[in-house]
Every structure is written in C-alpha cells, then in structure tokens.
Amino acid sequence: DAGITQSPRHKVTETGTPVTLRCHQTENHRYMYWYRQDPGHGLRLIHYSYGVKDTDKGEVSDGYSVSRSKTEDFLLTLESATSSQTSVYFCAISGQRSGNTIYFGEGSWLTVV
Amino acid sequence: GENVEQHPSTLSVQEGDSAVIKCTYSDSASNYFPWYKQELGKRPQLIIDIRSNVGEKKDQRIAVTLNKTAKHFSLHITETQPEDSAVYFCAASREGNMLTFGGGTRLMVKP
C-alpha cells in the first residue's frame, strides 16, 4: 500500500462548511498528490506537492487549498464545501523510492449535502 | 498540456477471450505510459507500465504496446478471467511530470 493513509475515509458534510482531508505517508516520498474521481471524468489532479511547503495547482484546483508542513502529511481543504465537490478523493505519492511510479491511497468518500 | 483519450468506455468479453483497450495521447514529448486497474470501491493499482524506449512489454497475461509515431498505446489482456473485471485507466506523462489519465474503461468478463 506504499504506506499511505487517508482520513477520514468517509464524510458527510453540509454545504458551506469547511472540510479537511488528510494524507499521511510513512516512506518519505517527495511527491504527494490529491486527485478527485467522478463518473465520466476519470481521475483529475487537484493539487500536488514536490516538497515541504512546495505545492502547485492541478487541472481542477478551484475551491481547494493544500498544505504540506511536514514531508509525511499533505492536507486538502475545501474552504466552503459545495455539492459539486461530492466525490471520491485519492491521495497519491511518488518519488525515487517508488521508481517514480504513482501509488494511490485508499480514497476518501466525501458527500456534501 | 497533455490530453489522453481512452476507448472503449465499456467492454464486455467472454471468459477466456482477449480484451484490448486503446489510448491516444497528444504530447509527443510524453515518454511514460502506465496502466491502472481499479476494482469497485478500491484504489487504482498499477498493473503495468511502459517507457518510450521500448515498443512492447509483457507480464503474464497482460501486455502493453506503444506506437510513438501514431501516439497511441494499448493494453492487451489474454485468457480473461472474471477477476479481470474492473475499470482500467491509461495515463501518460513526460518522465517526472504529472500524469494525465484517460477516462477509463469498464471491463466486464462474463463467465
């Protein structure tokens, strides 16, 4: 499983509330990613990080922010959740130890009502 | 940026038959092409990948072929089994850059 843990795994929240998803890795990989998966859209990159405090936007970053204060943790925050952000969120890692291959966490199912 | 198209979106085969999924990409500089398998409710998992310095790679019943001139690559599964039923994603990138995924293919293997 490449030592990736996501939390929470399932969450139901109300529109307008802030939500933070956490990704924790134990193998010191340099790169961490947040993807969302929706029917008909496959996997789309939200944000990624290439080191502590180094982050950048992906193709669907609007409405999301991220932080990486430690190598092992990458947080995804929805400042004010909307129903369009109902999705499955996957954290992923890559780096020299993974041969630059991307490995995914188990996913976080978020429902915004 | 890179754009990856994947076909078909659904594929139904009889157990024992072969299945082929095709992807095309737009960035001629892309040189890394992984395939992921995702079972229902689970994470995508890498099943095979290929880099642009080879045209074909095999791993037991799975093979991937790459045609850099035409900018397409394909996943071939032979002797399909019910446990091959899943959604398969192709992806492309320049080595070290962000992966761009295709839209996925739902493969159903009928016993």
Coordinates of N, CA and C in Angstrom, one line a residue:
Chain A
D1 N 0.8 -1.2 0.0 CA 0.0 0.0 0.0 C 0.9 1.3 0.0
A2 N 2.2 1.1 -0.1 CA 3.1 2.3 -0.2 C 3.0 3.2 1.1
G3 N 2.5 2.7 2.1 CA 2.5 3.4 3.4 C 1.6 4.7 3.4
I4 N 0.5 4.6 2.6 CA -0.4 5.8 2.5 C -1.6 5.6 3.4
T5 N -2.0 6.6 4.2 CA -3.2 6.5 5.0 C -4.0 7.8 4.7
Q6 N -5.3 7.6 4.4 CA -6.1 8.8 4.2 C -7.2 8.9 5.3
S7 N -7.5 10.1 5.8 CA -8.5 10.2 6.8 C -9.2 11.6 6.6
P8 N -10.6 11.6 6.8 CA -11.4 10.4 7.1 C -11.6 9.6 5.8
R9 N -12.1 8.4 6.0 CA -12.4 7.6 4.8 C -13.7 7.9 4.2
H10 N -14.6 8.3 5.1 CA -16.0 8.7 4.7 C -16.4 9.9 5.5
K11 N -17.1 10.8 4.8 CA -17.5 12.0 5.5 C -18.8 12.6 4.8
V12 N -19.7 13.0 5.5 CA -20.9 13.7 5.0 C -20.9 15.1 5.7
T13 N -21.0 16.1 4.9 CA -20.9 17.4 5.4 C -22.0 18.3 4.8
E14 N -22.2 19.5 5.3 CA -23.2 20.4 4.8 C -22.6 21.4 3.9
T15 N -23.3 21.9 2.9 CA -22.9 22.9 2.1 C -22.4 24.2 2.9
G16 N -21.3 24.7 2.5 CA -20.8 25.9 3.2 C -19.8 25.7 4.3
T17 N -19.7 24.4 4.7 CA -18.8 24.1 5.8 C -17.4 23.8 5.3
P18 N -16.4 24.1 6.1 CA -15.0 23.7 5.7 C -14.8 22.2 6.0
V19 N -14.0 21.7 5.1 CA -13.6 20.2 5.3 C -12.1 20.1 5.0
T20 N -11.5 19.3 5.8 CA -10.0 19.0 5.6 C -9.9 17.5 5.5
L21 N -9.2 17.1 4.4 CA -8.8 15.7 4.3 C -7.3 15.6 4.5
R22 N -6.9 14.5 5.1 CA -5.5 14.3 5.5 C -5.0 13.1 4.7
C23 N -3.7 13.3 4.2 CA -3.0 12.2 3.7 C -1.7 12.1 4.4
H24 N -1.4 10.9 4.9 CA -0.2 10.6 5.7 C 0.6 9.5 5.0
Q25 N 1.9 9.7 4.8 CA 2.7 8.6 4.3 C 3.9 8.4 5.2
T26 N 4.4 7.2 5.2 CA 5.4 6.7 6.1 C 6.7 6.4 5.4
E27 N 6.8 6.7 4.1 CA 8.0 6.2 3.4 C 8.9 7.3 2.8
N28 N 8.6 8.6 3.3 CA 9.5 9.7 2.9 C 9.5 10.0 1.4
H29 N 8.3 9.8 0.7 CA 8.3 10.1 -0.7 C 8.3 11.6 -0.9
R30 N 8.9 12.1 -2.0 CA 9.0 13.5 -2.2 C 7.7 14.1 -2.7
Y31 N 7.0 13.4 -3.6 CA 5.9 14.0 -4.3 C 4.6 13.4 -3.6
M32 N 3.6 14.3 -3.4 CA 2.3 13.9 -3.0 C 1.3 14.6 -3.8
Y33 N 0.1 13.9 -4.0 CA -0.9 14.5 -5.0 C -2.3 14.3 -4.3
W34 N -3.2 15.1 -4.7 CA -4.6 14.9 -4.5 C -5.3 14.9 -5.8
Y35 N -6.1 13.8 -6.0 CA -6.9 13.6 -7.2 C -8.4 13.5 -6.7
R36 N -9.3 13.9 -7.6 CA -10.7 13.5 -7.4 C -11.2 12.6 -8.5
Q37 N -12.1 11.7 -8.2 CA -12.6 10.8 -9.2 C -14.1 10.9 -9.2
D38 N -14.6 11.2 -10.4 CA -16.1 11.3 -10.6 C -16.5 10.5 -11.9
P39 N -17.7 10.0 -11.9 CA -18.1 9.2 -13.0 C -18.0 10.0 -14.3
G40 N -17.4 9.5 -15.3 CA -17.3 10.1 -16.6 C -16.1 11.1 -16.7
H41 N -15.4 11.3 -15.6 CA -14.3 12.2 -15.7 C -13.0 11.5 -15.3
G42 N -13.0 10.3 -14.9 CA -11.7 9.6 -14.6 C -11.1 10.3 -13.4
L43 N -9.8 10.3 -13.4 CA -9.0 10.9 -12.2 C -8.5 12.2 -12.7
R44 N -8.8 13.2 -11.9 CA -8.3 14.6 -12.2 C -7.5 15.1 -11.0
L45 N -6.4 15.8 -11.4 CA -5.4 16.3 -10.4 C -5.9 17.6 -9.8
I46 N -6.0 17.7 -8.5 CA -6.4 18.9 -7.8 C -5.2 19.8 -7.5
H47 N -4.3 19.3 -6.7 CA -3.1 19.9 -6.3 C -2.0 18.9 -6.1
Y48 N -0.8 19.3 -6.2 CA 0.3 18.4 -5.8 C 1.4 19.1 -5.1
S49 N 2.3 18.4 -4.5 CA 3.4 18.9 -3.7 C 4.7 18.2 -4.1
Y50 N 5.7 19.0 -4.2 CA 7.0 18.4 -4.6 C 8.1 18.6 -3.5
G51 N 7.5 19.0 -2.3 CA 8.4 19.1 -1.1 C 7.7 19.9 0.0
V52 N 8.3 19.9 1.1 CA 7.7 20.7 2.3 C 7.5 22.1 1.8
K53 N 6.2 22.6 2.0 CA 5.8 23.9 1.7 C 5.9 24.3 0.2
D54 N 6.1 23.3 -0.7 CA 6.2 23.5 -2.1 C 5.0 22.8 -2.7
T55 N 4.0 23.6 -3.2 CA 2.8 23.0 -3.8 C 2.5 23.7 -5.1
D56 N 1.6 23.1 -5.9 CA 1.2 23.7 -7.1 C -0.2 23.2 -7.5
K57 N -0.8 23.9 -8.4 CA -2.2 23.6 -8.8 C -2.2 22.6 -9.9
G58 N -3.3 21.8 -9.9 CA -3.6 20.8 -10.9 C -4.7 21.4 -11.8
E59 N -5.3 20.5 -12.5 CA -6.3 21.0 -13.5 C -7.7 21.4 -12.9
V60 N -8.0 21.0 -11.7 CA -9.3 21.3 -11.1 C -9.1 21.8 -9.7
S61 N -8.3 22.9 -9.5 CA -7.9 23.4 -8.2 C -8.9 24.4 -7.6
D62 N -9.8 24.9 -8.4 CA -10.7 26.0 -7.8 C -11.5 25.4 -6.7
G63 N -11.5 26.2 -5.6 CA -12.3 25.7 -4.4 C -11.6 24.9 -3.4
Y64 N -10.3 24.6 -3.8 CA -9.5 23.7 -2.9 C -8.2 24.5 -2.5
S65 N -7.7 24.2 -1.4 CA -6.3 24.6 -1.0 C -5.6 23.4 -0.3
V66 N -4.3 23.5 -0.3 CA -3.5 22.4 0.3 C -2.4 23.0 1.1
S67 N -1.9 22.1 2.0 CA -0.7 22.5 2.8 C 0.2 21.3 3.0
R68 N 1.4 21.5 3.1 CA 2.4 20.4 3.4 C 3.5 21.0 4.3
S69 N 3.2 20.9 5.6 CA 4.2 21.4 6.6 C 5.2 20.4 7.0
K70 N 4.9 19.1 6.7 CA 5.8 18.0 7.0 C 5.9 17.1 5.8
T71 N 7.0 16.4 5.6 CA 7.1 15.5 4.5 C 6.0 14.5 4.5
E72 N 5.6 14.0 5.6 CA 4.7 12.9 5.7 C 3.2 13.3 5.5
D73 N 2.9 14.6 5.7 CA 1.4 14.9 5.7 C 1.1 15.9 4.6
F74 N 0.0 15.7 3.8 CA -0.5 16.6 2.8 C -2.0 16.8 3.0
L75 N -2.4 18.0 3.3 CA -3.7 18.3 3.7 C -4.5 18.9 2.5
L76 N -5.7 18.5 2.3 CA -6.5 19.1 1.3 C -7.7 19.8 2.0
T77 N -7.9 21.1 1.8 CA -9.0 21.8 2.4 C -10.0 22.3 1.4
L78 N -11.3 22.1 1.7 CA -12.4 22.7 1.0 C -12.8 23.8 1.9
E79 N -12.6 25.0 1.5 CA -12.9 26.2 2.4 C -14.4 26.3 2.7
S80 N -15.2 26.1 1.7 CA -16.6 26.2 1.8 C -17.2 25.1 0.9
A81 N -17.5 24.0 1.4 CA -17.9 22.8 0.6 C -19.2 23.1 -0.3
T82 N -19.2 22.7 -1.5 CA -20.3 22.8 -2.4 C -20.7 21.3 -2.8
S83 N -21.9 21.2 -3.3 CA -22.4 19.9 -3.7 C -21.6 19.4 -4.9
S84 N -21.0 20.2 -5.7 CA -20.2 19.8 -6.8 C -18.9 19.2 -6.4
Q85 N -18.6 19.3 -5.1 CA -17.3 18.7 -4.6 C -17.6 17.4 -3.9
T86 N -18.8 16.9 -4.0 CA -19.1 15.5 -3.7 C -18.3 14.6 -4.7
S87 N -17.5 13.8 -4.1 CA -16.6 13.0 -4.9 C -15.8 12.0 -4.1
V88 N -15.0 11.2 -4.8 CA -14.0 10.4 -4.1 C -12.7 11.0 -4.3
Y89 N -12.0 11.2 -3.2 CA -10.7 11.9 -3.2 C -9.6 10.9 -2.9
F90 N -8.6 10.8 -3.9 CA -7.5 9.9 -3.7 C -6.2 10.7 -3.5
C91 N -5.5 10.4 -2.5 CA -4.1 10.9 -2.3 C -3.2 9.9 -3.0
A92 N -2.1 10.4 -3.5 CA -1.1 9.6 -4.2 C 0.3 10.1 -3.8
I93 N 1.3 9.2 -4.0 CA 2.7 9.5 -3.8 C 3.5 9.0 -4.9
S94 N 4.7 9.6 -5.0 CA 5.7 9.1 -5.9 C 7.0 9.7 -5.5
G95 N 8.1 9.1 -6.0 CA 9.4 9.6 -5.7 C 10.4 8.5 -6.0
Q96 N 11.7 8.8 -5.7 CA 12.7 7.9 -6.1 C 12.5 6.5 -5.5
R97 N 12.0 6.4 -4.3 CA 11.8 5.1 -3.7 C 10.7 4.3 -4.4
S98 N 9.8 5.0 -5.1 CA 8.7 4.2 -5.8 C 9.1 4.1 -7.3
G99 N 10.3 4.4 -7.6 CA 10.7 4.4 -9.0 C 10.0 5.4 -9.9
N100 N 9.5 6.4 -9.2 CA 8.8 7.5 -9.9 C 7.4 7.0 -10.3
T101 N 7.0 5.9 -9.9 CA 5.6 5.4 -10.1 C 4.7 6.0 -9.1
I102 N 3.5 6.3 -9.5 CA 2.5 6.9 -8.6 C 1.7 5.7 -8.0
Y103 N 1.6 5.8 -6.6 CA 0.8 4.9 -5.9 C -0.3 5.6 -5.1
F104 N -1.5 5.0 -5.1 CA -2.7 5.7 -4.6 C -3.0 5.2 -3.2
G105 N -3.6 6.1 -2.4 CA -4.2 5.8 -1.1 C -5.5 5.1 -1.3
E106 N -6.2 4.8 -0.2 CA -7.5 4.0 -0.3 C -8.7 4.9 -0.7
G107 N -8.5 6.2 -0.6 CA -9.6 7.1 -1.0 C -10.4 7.6 0.2
S108 N -11.0 8.7 0.0 CA -11.9 9.4 0.9 C -13.2 9.7 0.2
W109 N -14.3 9.1 0.7 CA -15.6 9.4 0.1 C -16.2 10.6 0.8
L110 N -16.4 11.7 0.1 CA -17.0 12.9 0.6 C -18.3 13.2 0.0
T111 N -19.3 13.4 0.8 CA -20.7 13.8 0.3 C -21.0 15.1 0.9
V112 N -21.4 16.1 0.1 CA -21.8 17.4 0.5 C -23.3 17.6 0.3
V113 N -24.0 17.8 1.3 CA -25.5 17.8 1.2 C -26.0 19.2 1.5
Chain B
G1 N -1.2 21.4 -22.7 CA -0.9 20.2 -21.9 C -1.3 18.9 -22.5
E2 N -1.0 17.8 -21.9 CA -1.3 16.5 -22.4 C -2.8 16.2 -22.3
N3 N -3.3 15.5 -23.4 CA -4.6 15.1 -23.4 C -4.6 13.6 -23.8
V4 N -5.3 12.8 -23.0 CA -5.4 11.3 -23.2 C -6.8 10.9 -23.4
E5 N -7.0 10.2 -24.6 CA -8.3 9.7 -24.9 C -8.3 8.2 -24.8
Q6 N -9.3 7.6 -24.2 CA -9.3 6.1 -24.0 C -10.6 5.5 -24.6
H7 N -10.4 4.4 -25.2 CA -11.6 3.7 -25.8 C -11.4 2.2 -25.7
P8 N -12.5 1.4 -25.6 CA -13.8 1.9 -25.4 C -14.1 2.3 -24.0
S9 N -15.2 2.9 -23.7 CA -15.6 3.2 -22.3 C -16.1 2.0 -21.6
T10 N -16.7 1.1 -22.3 CA -17.1 -0.2 -21.7 C -16.8 -1.3 -22.7
L11 N -16.4 -2.5 -22.1 CA -16.0 -3.6 -22.9 C -16.5 -4.9 -22.2
S12 N -17.2 -5.7 -22.9 CA -17.7 -6.9 -22.4 C -17.2 -8.1 -23.2
V13 N -16.6 -9.1 -22.5 CA -16.0 -10.2 -23.2 C -16.4 -11.5 -22.5
Q14 N -16.3 -12.6 -23.2 CA -16.5 -13.9 -22.6 C -15.2 -14.3 -21.9
E15 N -15.4 -15.0 -20.8 CA -14.2 -15.6 -20.1 C -13.4 -16.4 -21.1
G16 N -12.0 -16.2 -21.1 CA -11.1 -16.9 -22.0 C -10.8 -16.1 -23.2
D17 N -11.6 -15.1 -23.6 CA -11.3 -14.3 -24.7 C -10.3 -13.2 -24.4
S18 N -9.8 -12.5 -25.4 CA -8.9 -11.4 -25.2 C -9.6 -10.1 -25.1
A19 N -9.0 -9.1 -24.4 CA -9.6 -7.8 -24.3 C -8.5 -6.8 -24.7
V20 N -8.8 -5.8 -25.5 CA -7.9 -4.7 -25.9 C -8.5 -3.4 -25.6
I21 N -7.7 -2.5 -24.9 CA -8.1 -1.2 -24.6 C -7.1 -0.2 -25.2
K22 N -7.6 0.8 -25.9 CA -6.6 1.7 -26.6 C -6.7 3.1 -26.1
C23 N -5.5 3.7 -26.1 CA -5.4 5.1 -25.7 C -4.5 5.9 -26.7
T24 N -4.9 7.1 -26.9 CA -4.1 8.1 -27.7 C -3.7 9.2 -26.8
Y25 N -2.6 9.8 -27.1 CA -2.1 11.0 -26.3 C -1.7 12.1 -27.3
S26 N -1.6 13.3 -26.8 CA -1.4 14.4 -27.7 C 0.1 15.0 -27.6
D27 N 0.7 14.8 -26.5 CA 2.1 15.4 -26.3 C 3.1 14.5 -26.8
S28 N 3.8 14.8 -27.9 CA 4.8 13.9 -28.5 C 6.0 13.8 -27.6
A29 N 6.1 14.6 -26.5 CA 7.3 14.5 -25.6 C 7.0 13.5 -24.5
S30 N 5.7 13.0 -24.4 CA 5.4 12.1 -23.3 C 6.2 10.8 -23.5
N31 N 6.7 10.2 -22.4 CA 7.6 9.1 -22.5 C 7.3 8.0 -21.5
Y32 N 6.3 8.2 -20.7 CA 5.9 7.2 -19.6 C 4.4 7.0 -19.7
F33 N 4.1 5.7 -19.8 CA 2.7 5.3 -20.0 C 2.3 4.1 -19.1
P34 N 1.7 4.4 -17.9 CA 1.3 3.4 -17.0 C -0.2 3.0 -17.2
W35 N -0.6 1.8 -16.8 CA -1.9 1.3 -16.8 C -2.3 1.0 -15.3
Y36 N -3.5 1.4 -14.9 CA -4.0 1.1 -13.6 C -5.3 0.3 -13.7
K37 N -5.5 -0.5 -12.7 CA -6.7 -1.3 -12.6 C -7.4 -0.9 -11.3
Q38 N -8.7 -0.6 -11.4 CA -9.5 -0.2 -10.2 C -10.7 -1.1 -10.0
E39 N -10.7 -1.9 -9.0 CA -11.9 -2.7 -8.6 C -12.9 -1.8 -7.9
L40 N -14.1 -2.2 -7.9 CA -15.2 -1.4 -7.3 C -14.9 -1.1 -5.8
G41 N -14.9 0.2 -5.6 CA -14.7 0.7 -4.2 C -13.3 0.7 -3.7
K42 N -12.3 0.3 -4.6 CA -10.9 0.3 -4.2 C -10.1 1.3 -4.9
R43 N -8.8 1.4 -4.5 CA -7.9 2.4 -5.1 C -7.4 1.9 -6.5
P44 N -7.0 2.8 -7.4 CA -6.4 2.4 -8.6 C -5.0 1.8 -8.3
Q45 N -4.7 0.7 -9.0 CA -3.4 0.0 -8.7 C -2.7 -0.2 -10.0
L46 N -1.4 0.1 -10.0 CA -0.6 -0.1 -11.2 C -0.5 -1.5 -11.6
I47 N -0.8 -1.8 -12.9 CA -0.6 -3.2 -13.3 C 0.5 -3.4 -14.3
I48 N 0.8 -2.4 -15.0 CA 2.0 -2.5 -16.0 C 2.2 -1.1 -16.5
D49 N 3.5 -0.8 -16.8 CA 3.8 0.5 -17.4 C 4.9 0.3 -18.5
I50 N 5.0 1.3 -19.4 CA 6.0 1.2 -20.5 C 6.6 2.6 -20.7
R51 N 7.9 2.5 -21.0 CA 8.5 3.8 -21.3 C 8.9 3.8 -22.8
S52 N 9.1 5.0 -23.3 CA 9.1 5.2 -24.8 C 10.3 4.5 -25.5
N53 N 11.2 4.0 -24.7 CA 12.4 3.3 -25.4 C 12.1 1.9 -25.7
V54 N 10.9 1.4 -25.4 CA 10.5 0.1 -25.9 C 9.1 0.1 -26.5
G55 N 8.9 -0.9 -27.4 CA 7.6 -0.9 -28.1 C 6.6 -1.8 -27.5
E56 N 7.0 -2.8 -26.6 CA 6.1 -3.7 -26.1 C 6.7 -4.2 -24.7
K57 N 5.8 -4.5 -23.8 CA 6.1 -5.1 -22.5 C 5.1 -6.1 -22.1
K58 N 5.5 -7.3 -21.6 CA 4.6 -8.3 -21.2 C 4.8 -8.7 -19.7
D59 N 3.7 -9.0 -19.1 CA 3.7 -9.6 -17.8 C 2.6 -10.6 -17.6
Q60 N 2.9 -11.8 -17.8 CA 2.0 -12.9 -17.8 C 0.9 -12.7 -18.8
R61 N -0.4 -12.5 -18.4 CA -1.5 -12.4 -19.4 C -1.7 -11.0 -19.9
I62 N -0.9 -10.0 -19.4 CA -1.0 -8.6 -19.7 C 0.1 -8.2 -20.5
A63 N -0.2 -7.4 -21.6 CA 0.9 -6.8 -22.4 C 0.4 -5.4 -22.8
V64 N 1.4 -4.5 -22.9 CA 1.2 -3.1 -23.4 C 2.0 -2.9 -24.6
T65 N 1.5 -2.3 -25.6 CA 2.2 -1.9 -26.8 C 2.2 -0.4 -27.0
L66 N 3.2 0.2 -27.6 CA 3.3 1.6 -27.7 C 3.8 1.9 -29.2
N67 N 3.0 2.8 -29.8 CA 3.4 3.3 -31.1 C 3.6 4.8 -31.0
K68 N 4.9 5.2 -30.9 CA 5.2 6.6 -30.6 C 4.9 7.5 -31.9
T69 N 5.0 6.9 -33.0 CA 4.8 7.7 -34.2 C 3.3 8.1 -34.3
A70 N 2.4 7.1 -34.0 CA 1.0 7.4 -34.1 C 0.5 7.9 -32.7
K71 N 1.3 8.0 -31.7 CA 0.9 8.5 -30.4 C -0.3 7.7 -29.8
H72 N -0.1 6.4 -29.9 CA -1.1 5.6 -29.2 C -0.5 4.4 -28.5
F73 N -1.1 3.9 -27.5 CA -0.7 2.7 -26.8 C -1.9 1.9 -26.3
S74 N -1.7 0.6 -26.2 CA -2.8 -0.3 -25.9 C -2.5 -1.3 -24.8
L75 N -3.5 -1.7 -24.1 CA -3.4 -2.8 -23.1 C -4.1 -4.0 -23.7
H76 N -3.4 -5.1 -23.6 CA -3.9 -6.4 -24.1 C -4.0 -7.4 -22.9
I77 N -5.2 -7.9 -22.7 CA -5.3 -9.0 -21.7 C -5.8 -10.2 -22.4
T78 N -5.0 -11.3 -22.2 CA -5.3 -12.6 -22.9 C -6.0 -13.5 -21.8
E79 N -6.7 -14.5 -22.3 CA -7.3 -15.5 -21.5 C -8.0 -14.9 -20.3
T80 N -8.9 -13.9 -20.6 CA -9.6 -13.2 -19.5 C -10.3 -14.1 -18.5
Q81 N -10.3 -13.6 -17.3 CA -10.9 -14.3 -16.2 C -11.9 -13.4 -15.5
P82 N -12.9 -13.9 -14.8 CA -13.9 -13.0 -14.1 C -13.2 -12.0 -13.2
E83 N -12.1 -12.3 -12.6 CA -11.4 -11.4 -11.7 C -10.7 -10.2 -12.4
D84 N -10.7 -10.3 -13.7 CA -10.2 -9.2 -14.5 C -11.2 -8.1 -14.6
S85 N -12.4 -8.4 -14.3 CA -13.5 -7.4 -14.3 C -13.1 -6.2 -13.4
A86 N -13.1 -5.0 -14.0 CA -12.7 -3.8 -13.2 C -12.7 -2.6 -14.2
V87 N -12.4 -1.5 -13.7 CA -12.1 -0.3 -14.5 C -10.6 -0.1 -14.7
Y88 N -10.2 0.1 -16.0 CA -8.8 0.2 -16.3 C -8.6 1.7 -16.8
F89 N -7.5 2.3 -16.3 CA -7.1 3.6 -16.7 C -5.8 3.6 -17.4
C90 N -5.6 4.3 -18.5 CA -4.3 4.6 -19.0 C -3.9 6.0 -18.6
A91 N -2.6 6.3 -18.7 CA -2.1 7.6 -18.4 C -0.9 7.8 -19.1
A92 N -0.5 9.1 -19.2 CA 0.7 9.5 -20.0 C 1.4 10.7 -19.3
S93 N 2.7 10.8 -19.4 CA 3.4 11.9 -18.9 C 4.8 11.9 -19.5
R94 N 5.4 13.1 -19.4 CA 6.9 13.2 -19.5 C 7.4 12.7 -18.2
E95 N 8.5 11.9 -18.3 CA 9.0 11.3 -17.0 C 9.3 12.4 -16.0
G96 N 8.7 12.2 -14.8 CA 8.9 13.2 -13.7 C 7.9 14.3 -13.7
N97 N 7.0 14.3 -14.7 CA 5.9 15.3 -14.7 C 4.6 14.6 -14.3
M98 N 3.6 15.5 -14.3 CA 2.3 15.0 -13.8 C 1.7 14.0 -14.8
L99 N 1.0 13.0 -14.3 CA 0.3 12.0 -15.1 C -1.0 12.7 -15.5
T100 N -1.4 12.4 -16.8 CA -2.7 12.7 -17.3 C -3.4 11.4 -17.6
F101 N -4.6 11.2 -17.0 CA -5.3 10.0 -17.1 C -6.4 10.0 -18.3
G102 N -6.6 8.9 -18.9 CA -7.7 8.7 -19.7 C -9.0 8.5 -18.9
G103 N -10.1 8.5 -19.6 CA -11.4 8.5 -18.9 C -11.8 7.1 -18.3
G104 N -11.1 6.1 -18.6 CA -11.3 4.8 -18.0 C -12.2 3.9 -18.9
T105 N -11.9 2.5 -18.8 CA -12.7 1.5 -19.5 C -13.2 0.5 -18.5
R106 N -14.5 0.3 -18.5 CA -15.1 -0.7 -17.6 C -15.1 -2.0 -18.4
L107 N -14.3 -3.0 -17.9 CA -14.2 -4.3 -18.5 C -15.1 -5.3 -17.7
M108 N -15.9 -6.0 -18.4 CA -16.8 -7.0 -17.8 C -16.4 -8.3 -18.4
V109 N -16.0 -9.3 -17.6 CA -15.7 -10.6 -18.1 C -16.8 -11.6 -17.7
K110 N -17.6 -12.1 -18.7 CA -18.7 -12.9 -18.4 C -18.3 -14.4 -18.3
P111 N -18.7 -15.1 -17.2 CA -18.3 -16.5 -17.1 C -19.0 -17.4 -18.0

